Structures are given as structure tokens and as C-alpha cells.
GROMACS .gro file of C-alpha atoms in nm:
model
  423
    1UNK     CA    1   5.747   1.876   9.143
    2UNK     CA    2   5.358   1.860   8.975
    3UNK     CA    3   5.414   1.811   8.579
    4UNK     CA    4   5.217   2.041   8.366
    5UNK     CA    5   4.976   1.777   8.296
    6UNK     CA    6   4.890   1.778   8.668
    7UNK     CA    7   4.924   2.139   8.700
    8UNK     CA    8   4.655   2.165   8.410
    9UNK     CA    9   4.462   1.893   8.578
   10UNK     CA   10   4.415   2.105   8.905
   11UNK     CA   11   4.380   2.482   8.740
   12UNK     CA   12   4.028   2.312   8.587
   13UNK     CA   13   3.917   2.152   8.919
   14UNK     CA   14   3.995   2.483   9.054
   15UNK     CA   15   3.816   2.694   8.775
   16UNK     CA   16   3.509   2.467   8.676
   17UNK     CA   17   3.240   2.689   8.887
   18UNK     CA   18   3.454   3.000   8.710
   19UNK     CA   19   3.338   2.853   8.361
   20UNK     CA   20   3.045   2.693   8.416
   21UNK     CA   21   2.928   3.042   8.543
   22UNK     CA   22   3.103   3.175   8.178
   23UNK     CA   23   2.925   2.906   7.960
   24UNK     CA   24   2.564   3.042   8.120
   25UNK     CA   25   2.635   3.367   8.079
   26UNK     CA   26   2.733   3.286   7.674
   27UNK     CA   27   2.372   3.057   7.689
   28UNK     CA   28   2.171   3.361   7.854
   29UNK     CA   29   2.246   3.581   7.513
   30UNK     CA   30   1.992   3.475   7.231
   31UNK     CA   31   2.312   3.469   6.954
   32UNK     CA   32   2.106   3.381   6.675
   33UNK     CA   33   2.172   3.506   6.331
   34UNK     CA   34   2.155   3.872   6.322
   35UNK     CA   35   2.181   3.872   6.688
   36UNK     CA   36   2.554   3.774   6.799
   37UNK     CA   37   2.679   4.115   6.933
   38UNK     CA   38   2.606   4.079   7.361
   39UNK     CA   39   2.721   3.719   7.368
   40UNK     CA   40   3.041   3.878   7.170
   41UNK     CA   41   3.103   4.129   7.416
   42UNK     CA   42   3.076   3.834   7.647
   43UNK     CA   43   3.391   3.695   7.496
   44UNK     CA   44   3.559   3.991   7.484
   45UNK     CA   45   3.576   4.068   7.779
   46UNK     CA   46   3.737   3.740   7.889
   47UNK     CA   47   3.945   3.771   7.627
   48UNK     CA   48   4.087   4.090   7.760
   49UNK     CA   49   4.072   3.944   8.113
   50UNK     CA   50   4.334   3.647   7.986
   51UNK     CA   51   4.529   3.938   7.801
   52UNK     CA   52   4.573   3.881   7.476
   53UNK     CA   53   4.573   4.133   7.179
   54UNK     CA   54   4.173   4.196   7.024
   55UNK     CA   55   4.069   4.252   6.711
   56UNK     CA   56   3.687   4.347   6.613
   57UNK     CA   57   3.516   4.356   6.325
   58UNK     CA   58   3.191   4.385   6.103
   59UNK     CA   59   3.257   4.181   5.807
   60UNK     CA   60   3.240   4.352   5.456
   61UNK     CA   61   2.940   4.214   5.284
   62UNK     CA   62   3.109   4.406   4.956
   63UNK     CA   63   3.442   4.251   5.011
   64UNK     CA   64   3.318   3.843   5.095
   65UNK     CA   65   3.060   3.903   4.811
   66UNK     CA   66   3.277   3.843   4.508
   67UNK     CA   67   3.437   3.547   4.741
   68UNK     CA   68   3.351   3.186   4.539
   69UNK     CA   69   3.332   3.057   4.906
   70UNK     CA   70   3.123   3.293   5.015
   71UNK     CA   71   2.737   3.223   5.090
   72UNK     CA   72   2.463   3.402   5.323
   73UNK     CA   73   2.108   3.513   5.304
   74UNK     CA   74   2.199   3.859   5.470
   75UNK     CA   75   2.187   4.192   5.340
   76UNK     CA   76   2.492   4.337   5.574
   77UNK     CA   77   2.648   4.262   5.919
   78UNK     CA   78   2.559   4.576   6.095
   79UNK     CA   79   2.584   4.459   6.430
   80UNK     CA   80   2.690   4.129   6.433
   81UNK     CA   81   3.121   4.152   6.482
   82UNK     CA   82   3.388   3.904   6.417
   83UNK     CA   83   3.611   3.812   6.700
   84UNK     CA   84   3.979   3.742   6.659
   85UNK     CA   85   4.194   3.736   7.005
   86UNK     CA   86   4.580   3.691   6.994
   87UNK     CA   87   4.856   3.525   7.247
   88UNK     CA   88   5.184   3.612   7.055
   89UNK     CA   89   5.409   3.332   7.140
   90UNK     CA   90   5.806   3.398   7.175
   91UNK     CA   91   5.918   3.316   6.844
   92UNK     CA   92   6.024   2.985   6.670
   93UNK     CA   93   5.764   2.747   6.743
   94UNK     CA   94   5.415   2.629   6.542
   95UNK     CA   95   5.112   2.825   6.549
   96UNK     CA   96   4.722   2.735   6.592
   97UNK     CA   97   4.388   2.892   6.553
   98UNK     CA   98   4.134   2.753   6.831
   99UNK     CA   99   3.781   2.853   6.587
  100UNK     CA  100   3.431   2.844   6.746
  101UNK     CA  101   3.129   3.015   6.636
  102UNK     CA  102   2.920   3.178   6.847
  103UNK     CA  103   2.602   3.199   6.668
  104UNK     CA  104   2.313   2.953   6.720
  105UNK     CA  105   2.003   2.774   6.554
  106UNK     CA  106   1.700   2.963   6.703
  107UNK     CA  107   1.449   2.760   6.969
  108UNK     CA  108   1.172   2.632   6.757
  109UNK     CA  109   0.834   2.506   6.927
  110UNK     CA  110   0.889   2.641   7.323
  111UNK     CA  111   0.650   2.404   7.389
  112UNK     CA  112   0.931   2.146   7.386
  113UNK     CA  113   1.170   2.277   7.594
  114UNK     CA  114   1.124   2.164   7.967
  115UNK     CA  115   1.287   2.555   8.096
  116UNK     CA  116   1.388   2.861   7.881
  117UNK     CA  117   1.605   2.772   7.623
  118UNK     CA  118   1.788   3.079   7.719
  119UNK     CA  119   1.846   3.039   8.089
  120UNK     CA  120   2.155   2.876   8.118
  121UNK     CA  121   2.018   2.599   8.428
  122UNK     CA  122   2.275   2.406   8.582
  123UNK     CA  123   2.110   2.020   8.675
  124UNK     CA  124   2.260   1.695   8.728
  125UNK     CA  125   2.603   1.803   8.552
  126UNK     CA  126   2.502   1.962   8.290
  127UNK     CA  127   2.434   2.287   8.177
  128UNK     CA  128   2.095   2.352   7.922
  129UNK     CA  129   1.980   2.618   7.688
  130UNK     CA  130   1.998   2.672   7.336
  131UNK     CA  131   2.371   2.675   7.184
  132UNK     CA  132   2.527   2.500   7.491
  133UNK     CA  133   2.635   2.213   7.290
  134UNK     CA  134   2.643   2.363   6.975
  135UNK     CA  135   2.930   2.528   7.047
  136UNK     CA  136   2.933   2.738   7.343
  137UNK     CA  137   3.034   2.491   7.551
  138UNK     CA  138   3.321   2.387   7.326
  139UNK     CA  139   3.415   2.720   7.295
  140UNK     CA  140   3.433   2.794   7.639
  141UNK     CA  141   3.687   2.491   7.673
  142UNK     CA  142   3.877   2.706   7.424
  143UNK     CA  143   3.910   3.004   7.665
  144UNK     CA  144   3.998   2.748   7.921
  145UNK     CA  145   4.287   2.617   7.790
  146UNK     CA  146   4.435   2.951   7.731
  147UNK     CA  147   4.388   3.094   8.058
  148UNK     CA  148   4.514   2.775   8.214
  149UNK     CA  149   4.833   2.817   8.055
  150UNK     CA  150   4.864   3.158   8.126
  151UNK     CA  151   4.784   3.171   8.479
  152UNK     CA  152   5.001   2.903   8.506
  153UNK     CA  153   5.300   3.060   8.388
  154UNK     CA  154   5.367   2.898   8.110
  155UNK     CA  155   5.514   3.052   7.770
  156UNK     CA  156   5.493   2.893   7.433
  157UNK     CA  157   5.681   2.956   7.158
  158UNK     CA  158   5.401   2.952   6.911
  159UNK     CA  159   5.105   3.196   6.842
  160UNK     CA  160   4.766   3.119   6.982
  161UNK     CA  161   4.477   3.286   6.786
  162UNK     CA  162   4.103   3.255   6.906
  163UNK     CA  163   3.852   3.308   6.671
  164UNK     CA  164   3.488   3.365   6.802
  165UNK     CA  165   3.306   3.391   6.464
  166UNK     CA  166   2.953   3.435   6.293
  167UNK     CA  167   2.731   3.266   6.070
  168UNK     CA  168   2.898   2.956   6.069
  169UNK     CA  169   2.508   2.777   6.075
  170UNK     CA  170   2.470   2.961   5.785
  171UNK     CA  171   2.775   2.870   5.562
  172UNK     CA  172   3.063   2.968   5.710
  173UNK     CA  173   3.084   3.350   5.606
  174UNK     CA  174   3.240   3.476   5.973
  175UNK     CA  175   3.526   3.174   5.934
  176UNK     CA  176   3.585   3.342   5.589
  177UNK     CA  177   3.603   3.682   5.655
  178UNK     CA  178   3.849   3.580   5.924
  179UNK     CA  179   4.048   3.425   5.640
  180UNK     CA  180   4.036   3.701   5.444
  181UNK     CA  181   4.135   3.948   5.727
  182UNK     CA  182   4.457   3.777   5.641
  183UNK     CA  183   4.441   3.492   5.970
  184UNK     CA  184   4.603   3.149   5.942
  185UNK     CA  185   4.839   2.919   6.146
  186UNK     CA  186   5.019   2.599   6.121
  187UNK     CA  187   4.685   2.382   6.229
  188UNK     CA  188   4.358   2.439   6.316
  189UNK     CA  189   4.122   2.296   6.631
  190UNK     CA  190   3.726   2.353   6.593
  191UNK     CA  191   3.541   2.231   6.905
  192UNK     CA  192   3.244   2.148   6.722
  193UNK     CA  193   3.019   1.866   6.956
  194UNK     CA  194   3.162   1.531   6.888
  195UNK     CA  195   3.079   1.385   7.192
  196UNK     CA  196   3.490   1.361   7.251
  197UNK     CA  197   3.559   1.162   6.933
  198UNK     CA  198   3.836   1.318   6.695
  199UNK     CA  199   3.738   1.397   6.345
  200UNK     CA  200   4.016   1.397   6.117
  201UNK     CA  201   3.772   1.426   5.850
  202UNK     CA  202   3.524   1.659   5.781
  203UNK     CA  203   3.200   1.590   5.527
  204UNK     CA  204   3.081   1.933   5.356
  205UNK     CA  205   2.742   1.958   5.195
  206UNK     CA  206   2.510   2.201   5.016
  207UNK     CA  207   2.156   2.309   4.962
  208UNK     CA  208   1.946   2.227   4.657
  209UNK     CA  209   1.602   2.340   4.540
  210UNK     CA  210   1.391   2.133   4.260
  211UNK     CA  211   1.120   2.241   4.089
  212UNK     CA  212   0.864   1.994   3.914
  213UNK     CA  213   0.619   2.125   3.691
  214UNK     CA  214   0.282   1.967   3.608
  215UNK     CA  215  -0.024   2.060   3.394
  216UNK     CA  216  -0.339   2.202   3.572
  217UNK     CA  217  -0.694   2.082   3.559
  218UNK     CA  218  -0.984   2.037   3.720
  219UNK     CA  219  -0.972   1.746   4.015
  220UNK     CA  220  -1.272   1.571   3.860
  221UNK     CA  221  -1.134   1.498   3.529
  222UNK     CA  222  -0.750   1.494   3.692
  223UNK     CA  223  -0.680   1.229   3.385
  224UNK     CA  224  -0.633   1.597   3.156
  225UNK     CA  225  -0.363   1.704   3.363
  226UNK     CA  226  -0.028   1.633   3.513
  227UNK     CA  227   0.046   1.613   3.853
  228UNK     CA  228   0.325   1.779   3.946
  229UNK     CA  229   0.309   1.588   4.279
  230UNK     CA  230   0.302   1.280   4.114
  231UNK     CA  231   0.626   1.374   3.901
  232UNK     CA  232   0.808   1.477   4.234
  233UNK     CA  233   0.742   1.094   4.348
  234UNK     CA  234   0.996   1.028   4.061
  235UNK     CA  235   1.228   1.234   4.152
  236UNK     CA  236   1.237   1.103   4.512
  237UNK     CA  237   1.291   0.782   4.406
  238UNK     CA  238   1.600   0.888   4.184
  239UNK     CA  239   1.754   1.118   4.493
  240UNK     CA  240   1.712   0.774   4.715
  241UNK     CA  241   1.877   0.560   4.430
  242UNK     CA  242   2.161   0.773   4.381
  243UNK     CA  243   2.201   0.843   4.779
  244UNK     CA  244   2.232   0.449   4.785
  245UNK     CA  245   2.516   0.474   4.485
  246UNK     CA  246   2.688   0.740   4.650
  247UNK     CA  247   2.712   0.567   5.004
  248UNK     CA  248   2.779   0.199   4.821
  249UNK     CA  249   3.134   0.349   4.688
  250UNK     CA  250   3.242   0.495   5.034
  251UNK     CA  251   3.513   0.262   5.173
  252UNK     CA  252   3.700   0.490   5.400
  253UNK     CA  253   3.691   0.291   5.777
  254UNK     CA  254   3.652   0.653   5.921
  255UNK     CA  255   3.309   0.627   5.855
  256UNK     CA  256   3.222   0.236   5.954
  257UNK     CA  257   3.029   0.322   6.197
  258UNK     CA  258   2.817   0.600   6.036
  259UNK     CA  259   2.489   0.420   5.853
  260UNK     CA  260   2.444   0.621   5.566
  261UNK     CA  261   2.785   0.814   5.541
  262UNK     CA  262   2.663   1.082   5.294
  263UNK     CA  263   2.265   1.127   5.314
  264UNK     CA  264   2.098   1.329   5.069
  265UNK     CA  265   1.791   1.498   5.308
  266UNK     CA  266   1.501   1.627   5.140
  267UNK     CA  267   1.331   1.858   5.408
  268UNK     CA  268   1.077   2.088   5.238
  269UNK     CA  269   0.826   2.034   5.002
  270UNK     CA  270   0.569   2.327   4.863
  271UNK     CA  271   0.292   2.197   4.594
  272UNK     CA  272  -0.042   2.218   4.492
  273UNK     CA  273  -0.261   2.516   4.609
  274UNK     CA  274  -0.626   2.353   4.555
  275UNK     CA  275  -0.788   2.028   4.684
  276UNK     CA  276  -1.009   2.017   4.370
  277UNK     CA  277  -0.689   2.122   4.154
  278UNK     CA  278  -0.422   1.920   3.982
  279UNK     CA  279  -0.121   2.062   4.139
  280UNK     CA  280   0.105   2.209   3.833
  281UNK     CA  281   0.421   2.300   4.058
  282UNK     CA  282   0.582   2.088   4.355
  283UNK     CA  283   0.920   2.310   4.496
  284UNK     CA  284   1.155   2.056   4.704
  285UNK     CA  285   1.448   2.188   4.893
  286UNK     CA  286   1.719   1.961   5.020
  287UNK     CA  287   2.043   1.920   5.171
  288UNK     CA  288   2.314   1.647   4.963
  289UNK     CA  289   2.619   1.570   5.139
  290UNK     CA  290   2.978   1.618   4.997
  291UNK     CA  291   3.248   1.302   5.126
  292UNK     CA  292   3.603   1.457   5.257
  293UNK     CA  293   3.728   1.303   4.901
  294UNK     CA  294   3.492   1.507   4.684
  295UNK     CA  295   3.432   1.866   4.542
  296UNK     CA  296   3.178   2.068   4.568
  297UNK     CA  297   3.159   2.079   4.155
  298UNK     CA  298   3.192   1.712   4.119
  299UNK     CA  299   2.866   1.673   4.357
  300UNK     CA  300   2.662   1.944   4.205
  301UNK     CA  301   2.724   1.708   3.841
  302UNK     CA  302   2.605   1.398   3.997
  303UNK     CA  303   2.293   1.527   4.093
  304UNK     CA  304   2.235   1.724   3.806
  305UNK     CA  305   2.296   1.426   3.583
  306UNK     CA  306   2.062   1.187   3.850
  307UNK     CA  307   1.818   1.415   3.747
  308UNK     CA  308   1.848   1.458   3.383
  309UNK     CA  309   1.809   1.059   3.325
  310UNK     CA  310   1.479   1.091   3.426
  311UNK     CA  311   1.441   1.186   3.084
  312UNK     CA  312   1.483   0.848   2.977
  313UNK     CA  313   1.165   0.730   3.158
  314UNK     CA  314   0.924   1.000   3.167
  315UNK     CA  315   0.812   1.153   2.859
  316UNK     CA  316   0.681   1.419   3.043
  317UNK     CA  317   0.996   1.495   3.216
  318UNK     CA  318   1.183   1.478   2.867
  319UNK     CA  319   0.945   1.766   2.751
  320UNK     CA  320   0.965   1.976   3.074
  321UNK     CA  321   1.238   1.887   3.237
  322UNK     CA  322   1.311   1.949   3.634
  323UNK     CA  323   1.512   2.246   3.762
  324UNK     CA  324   1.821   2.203   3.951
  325UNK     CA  325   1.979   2.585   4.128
  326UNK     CA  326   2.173   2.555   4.413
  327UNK     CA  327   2.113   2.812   4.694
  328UNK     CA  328   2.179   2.894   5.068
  329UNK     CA  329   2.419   2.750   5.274
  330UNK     CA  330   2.732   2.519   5.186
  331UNK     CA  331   2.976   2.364   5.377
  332UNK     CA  332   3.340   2.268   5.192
  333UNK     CA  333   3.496   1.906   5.330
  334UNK     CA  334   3.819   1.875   5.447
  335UNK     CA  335   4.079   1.634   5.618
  336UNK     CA  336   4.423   1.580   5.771
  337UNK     CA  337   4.620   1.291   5.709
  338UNK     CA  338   4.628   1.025   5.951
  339UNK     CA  339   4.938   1.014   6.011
  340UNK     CA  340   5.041   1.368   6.053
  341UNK     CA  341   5.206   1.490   6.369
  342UNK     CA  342   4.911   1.742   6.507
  343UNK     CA  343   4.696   1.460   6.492
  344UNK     CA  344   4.920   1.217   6.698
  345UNK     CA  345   4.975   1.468   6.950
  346UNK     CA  346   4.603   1.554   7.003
  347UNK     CA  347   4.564   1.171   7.030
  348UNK     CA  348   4.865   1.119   7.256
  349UNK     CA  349   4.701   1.406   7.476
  350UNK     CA  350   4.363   1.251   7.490
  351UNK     CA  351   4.511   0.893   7.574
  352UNK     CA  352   4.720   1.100   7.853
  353UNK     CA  353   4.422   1.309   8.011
  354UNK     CA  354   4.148   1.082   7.985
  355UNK     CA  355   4.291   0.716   8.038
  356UNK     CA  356   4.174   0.572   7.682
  357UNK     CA  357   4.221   0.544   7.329
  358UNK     CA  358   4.032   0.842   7.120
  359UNK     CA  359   3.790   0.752   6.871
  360UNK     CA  360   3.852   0.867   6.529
  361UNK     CA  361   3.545   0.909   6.286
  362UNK     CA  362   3.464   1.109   5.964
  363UNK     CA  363   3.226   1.415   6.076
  364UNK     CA  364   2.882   1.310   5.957
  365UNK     CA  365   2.792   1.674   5.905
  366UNK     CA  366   2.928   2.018   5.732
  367UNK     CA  367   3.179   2.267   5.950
  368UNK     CA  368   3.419   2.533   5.872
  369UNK     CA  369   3.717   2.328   5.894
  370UNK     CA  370   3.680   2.272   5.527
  371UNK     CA  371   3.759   2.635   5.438
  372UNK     CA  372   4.090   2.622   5.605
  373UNK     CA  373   4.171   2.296   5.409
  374UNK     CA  374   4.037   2.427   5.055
  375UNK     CA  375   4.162   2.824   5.103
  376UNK     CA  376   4.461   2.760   5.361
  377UNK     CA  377   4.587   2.392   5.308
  378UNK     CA  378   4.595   2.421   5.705
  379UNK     CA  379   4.549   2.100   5.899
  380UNK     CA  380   4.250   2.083   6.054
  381UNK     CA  381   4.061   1.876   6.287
  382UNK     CA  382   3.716   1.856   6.468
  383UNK     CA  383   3.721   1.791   6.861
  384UNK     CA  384   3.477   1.879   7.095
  385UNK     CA  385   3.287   1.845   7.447
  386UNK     CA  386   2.887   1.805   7.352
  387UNK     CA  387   2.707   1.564   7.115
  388UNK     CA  388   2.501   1.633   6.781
  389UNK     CA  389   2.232   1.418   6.957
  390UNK     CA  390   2.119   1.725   7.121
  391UNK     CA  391   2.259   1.971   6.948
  392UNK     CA  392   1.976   2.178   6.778
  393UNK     CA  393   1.700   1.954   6.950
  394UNK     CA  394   1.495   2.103   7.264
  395UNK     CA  395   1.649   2.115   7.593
  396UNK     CA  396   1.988   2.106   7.465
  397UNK     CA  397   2.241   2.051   7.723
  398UNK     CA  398   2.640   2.023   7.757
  399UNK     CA  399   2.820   1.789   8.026
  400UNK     CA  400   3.015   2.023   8.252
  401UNK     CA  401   3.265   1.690   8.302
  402UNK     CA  402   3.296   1.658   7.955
  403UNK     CA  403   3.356   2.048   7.865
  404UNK     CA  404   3.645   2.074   8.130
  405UNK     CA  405   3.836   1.755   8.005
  406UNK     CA  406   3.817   1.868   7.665
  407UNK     CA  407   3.968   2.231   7.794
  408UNK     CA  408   4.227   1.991   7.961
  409UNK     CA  409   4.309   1.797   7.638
  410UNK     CA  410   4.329   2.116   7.453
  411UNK     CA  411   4.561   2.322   7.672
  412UNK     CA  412   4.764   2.009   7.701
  413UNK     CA  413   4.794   1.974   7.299
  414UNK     CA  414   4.859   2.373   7.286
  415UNK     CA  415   5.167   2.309   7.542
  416UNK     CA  416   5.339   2.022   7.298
  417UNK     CA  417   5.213   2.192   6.944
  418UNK     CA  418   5.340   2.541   7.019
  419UNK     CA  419   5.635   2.430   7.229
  420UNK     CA  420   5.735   2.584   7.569
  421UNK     CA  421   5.968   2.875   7.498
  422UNK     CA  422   6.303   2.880   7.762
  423UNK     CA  423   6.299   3.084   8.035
   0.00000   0.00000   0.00000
């Protein structure tokens, strides 16, 4: 008699054209922000076709406003529905939420893309198009872990809940409304792209905007004014001095092989509006991570004091000091301890399916795992099929190998987490 390891193991050989041909059709539907609804319906419908219990929703912008947690740059969510689908499990075993997001970064420059970035192609094992990595694919291996238990038979104890959710590029807002809607579990799996490794840590971050102010004058006698520009060189050097503090004091092995654990990005800069003009206003915007040890508060203070020390060494700074505000997106930081059981088992399931020891790593970027830590104190952990080294790049791409295992892994850890109920 076939195990249900090997029973799993055959239901995906079986069913890989069934979700490669799902994962395209998810690719096909331009999710972006604002945009999420047909790729939805999309999931949906599978959902229904597995058979488990749907709930749809449009967020309430009034409700998630007043949220501390809450961030986005949108007026409403007209349109753009939350997805929760439930397996009620028999009774007296653990629960777990399987989260994926469904919206994606937009294209960029077509010129870069070898095919549409919405066409879903299928070449040399892998599948392409915007949002295949990033998470499509992953949650695809989601849907194919339930339905492999299902068709197979199988009854578990505990609940399953799937969550296909919005916004999450933009801060997380579809994770929290699901919160809010009153969803939790006893752990949490995100299939974010980790190229397979398990991250039992998660790094958050948060967007900052500076502005440097200078003194205009004419470009021929510059010496009568300030540059603003020239200020914002300071204050460069400062964000790469405490980046190197920051990253000096992180000790945690999860993150050994990560080069600069928590970067601080600077990635816009807006100054000057005449060549013949000392520029009297330089805007930067950038991006500071937050380790899986830290606060979002406690960050925010360390750069805000960087900052003020520049004081010390610039009399012009001391008399017009820069301007810290915090805006857009943030991402909270969370982790599981090492030693707790759901962890073992997903790493116990991975050794089992695949043949070798997982990987464990801090995440070196921002998901919404951290808002089930910080609002839920739910364990929760980042595994997934894909790789951030193409995720948001042109010609994006998933390995359909690499997607099925991880549904394999998953409906394997589902089976020992939630228990098999008795016949």
C-alpha cells in the first residue's frame, strides 16, 4: 500500500499540465494595484472547484483607516476583493492559513521583456510573465496542496484557510483587512519566492522622504548661495555610516550569508530646477530596513537621530535642519523560534520530499508575515517556489519543477500539522 507521501508524489505528476495551465491563466490577468478583480475570479473559481466555503470582500478603507498598521496610497477598493477560502477540518486538530497575494509590480520598460509580460509562455520549464514568481506561482502550489489532499481522500482534523489577498506590494493592507475580518490559525505559511529556502525570519522595512533645503542664487556667483545638492551629499554619507552601524551589530547566523543584512536604499532623488541656478531644495526618498529583532519605532529614532547629528558639523544644517516624515508603504518583521514544532515539521517534510537538508535564512526583504507575528502572535514562516532574482525584473519566470515540489512539501506539512482525522 502507496504512503501518502507517494500518493502526494503521483497526484502532482499527474496534475502538473492541470496547474501549469492554472498559473498562466493567473499570469494572463494584469493584477496590478487597482486591477486584481479577473485574476480573483480566477481563484475563485478553483476554489469552488476544490470545495471549500468562500468568502469575498472589498475591504473598508473607513474601517483599516484608523488601523496603526494600516498603510496605502488608495482612495477606496472599489473593485479590487479580498479572497478568503475555507476547508473546515473535523475538529480537534491545529489550524493554518496558506496567505498569497495576488497583486503584482507593474512591467516597466517593455522594451526589456523578450515576450509579453502578460502571456503566460511555457519554455524550457518554466513559465514567464509578470507576477509568476512573485507569487503566483507560489500561490498556485497553495491550491495544489489542497486539492491533492482532497482528491485524495484524505481528512484532517484541522482548518485550512486560503487567503488570496491585495496590496501586499503596497504594505500589506489586504493581509490586514483579512485580520481584521476576524481570520487567524495556529501558524501561518506565505509562499513568497525564496528560491526553496525556509525563512523563519522575516526583515520589515519602511519608506522615508528627506528634504534638504539650500539658499538660491545665481550659478555665476554660486559662492552667495547654498546648495541644497551639496547638503544632500552629507546626508548620504550619514545614511551609509549608519547603514554600516546597523549591519556591524547584526549577529544572528540566519543572515551569514546575506552581505548587507539590513540596507538602507536611497532610490529617488528630485533637486534643482535650473542649470544656471543654485538648487535650494533636494527631496530624497528611501527605503531603511527593520531586523526581525527591531520595531518599527525604534528604527524610525535611529534615523531621525543619524540625521539630527548633522547638526554638529554643518552650521548650515544646525540653522535649517533636514526633514524626516515617513510615508507609503511599511512592512512589520517577524519570526518563529527555531525550535518550534511547525518549523521542524516543514523541515522534516522538505528533507522527506526533496532528498536534502532545507536552508534556513532571514528574509532579506519586507512581507506580511510580520502582521500575523505583531497583531496575531501566530507563527509564521516564509517558503516558496521562485527566486527574488527575478522577481520584479523583466522576463520574470517561475520553475514549473520547483512550483510542484513546493505544492508537494506543503500538502505534505498540511497532512502532519492539521492531523488526519479517523475514519
Amino acid at each position: 500500500m502507496m504512503s501518502y507521501s507517494e500518493k502526494i508524489t503521483k497526484y502532482m505528476q499527474k496534475r502538473e499540465s492541470y496547474a501549469i495551465k492554472l498559473l498562466q491563466k493567473l499570469v494572463q490577468e494584469k493584477s496590478i494595484s487597482e486591477h486584481e478583480r479577473q485574476a480573483q475570479a480566477i481563484v475563485i473559481e478553483t476554489c469552488r472547484e476544490i470545495g471549500m466555503e468562500i468568502d469575498i470582500w472589498e475591504p473598508d478603507m473607513k474601517e483599516l483607516s484608523t488601523h496603526p498598521n494600516f498603510v496605502s496610497s488608495r482612495k477606496d477598493f472599489h473593485d479590487s476583493p479580498n479572497v478568503v477560502a475555507k476547508w473546515s477540518g473535523a475538529g480537534g486538530g491545529k489550524s493554518i492559513i496558506l496567505n498569497g497575494h495576488i497583486d503584482v509590480v507593474p512591467e516597466g520598460d517593455m522594451k526589456q521583456w523578450r515576450n509579453d509580460p502578460y502571456d503566460g509562455k511555457v519554455e524550457d520549464g518554466k513559465v514567464y510573465g509578470r507576477g509568476s514568481t512573485d507569487m503566483k506561482g507560489g500561490n498556485v502550489a497553495l491550491l495544489m496542496a489542497i486539492s491533492a489532499i482532497k482528491d485524495l481522500g484524505i481528512k484532517l482534523k484541522g482548518d485550512i484557510i486560503f487567503q488570496s489577498v491585495i496590496e501586499e506590494e503596497s504594505g500589506g493592507a489586504g493581509t490586514l483587512a483579512a485580520i481584521v475580518r476576524g481570520y487567524k490559525a495556529d501558524a501561518v505559511i506565505i509562499p513568497e519566492p525564496t528560491n526553496m529556502k525556509i525563512f523563519p525570519k522575516q526583515q520589515g522595512s519602511m519608506w522615508f522622504r528627506i528634504n534638504i533645503k539650500g539658499k538660491a542664487a545665481h550659478g555665476g556667483t554660486r559662492y552667495e548661495g547654498v546648495s541644497a545638492l551639496e547638503k544632500a551629499t552629507l546626508v548620504i554619507k550619514k545614511i551609509h555610516e549608519l547603514e554600516q552601524k546597523r549591519n556591524s551589530e547584526v549577529s544572528d547566523p540566519l543572515f551569514k550569508s546575506i552581505s548587507i543584512p539590513l540596507p538602507i536604499n536611497i532610490g529617488k532623488i528630485e533637486g534643482g530646477n535650473w542649470p544656471s541656478s543654485v538648487p535650494d531644495l533636494v527631496l530624497m526618498e528611501g527605503r531603511i530596513g527593520v531586523g526581525p529583532h527591531e520595531t518599527l519605532e525604534d528604527v524610525r529614532k535611529e534615523l531621525s537621530e543619524a540625521l539630527v547629528s548633522l547638526e554638529e558639523i554643518d552650521p548650515w544644517l544646525k540653522e535649517n535642519p533636514v526633514q524626516l516624515e515617513w510615508f507609503g508603504a511599511q512592512w512589520v518583521p517577524g519570526s518563529i523560534k527555531e525550535d518550534h514544532t511547525f518549523l521542524k515539521l516543514l523541515e522534516s517534510n522538505f528533507e522527506k520530499v526533496t532528498g536534502q537538508s532545507p536552508t534556513l535564512e532571514a528574509s532579506p526583504w519586507g512581507t506580511d508575515g510580520g502582521l500575523f507575528t505583531a497583531l496575531l502572535n501566530t507563527p509564521t514562516i516564509v517558503f516558496g517556489p521562485g527566486t527574488t532574482e527575478v522577481a520584479h525584473y523583466p522576463n520574470e519566470y517561475i520553475k514549473i519543477d520547483q512550483m510542484m515540489k513546493a505544492a508537494e512539501i506543503i500538502a505534505s506539512l498540511l497532512i502532519d500539522w492539521c492531523e488526519i482525522a479517523e475514519k
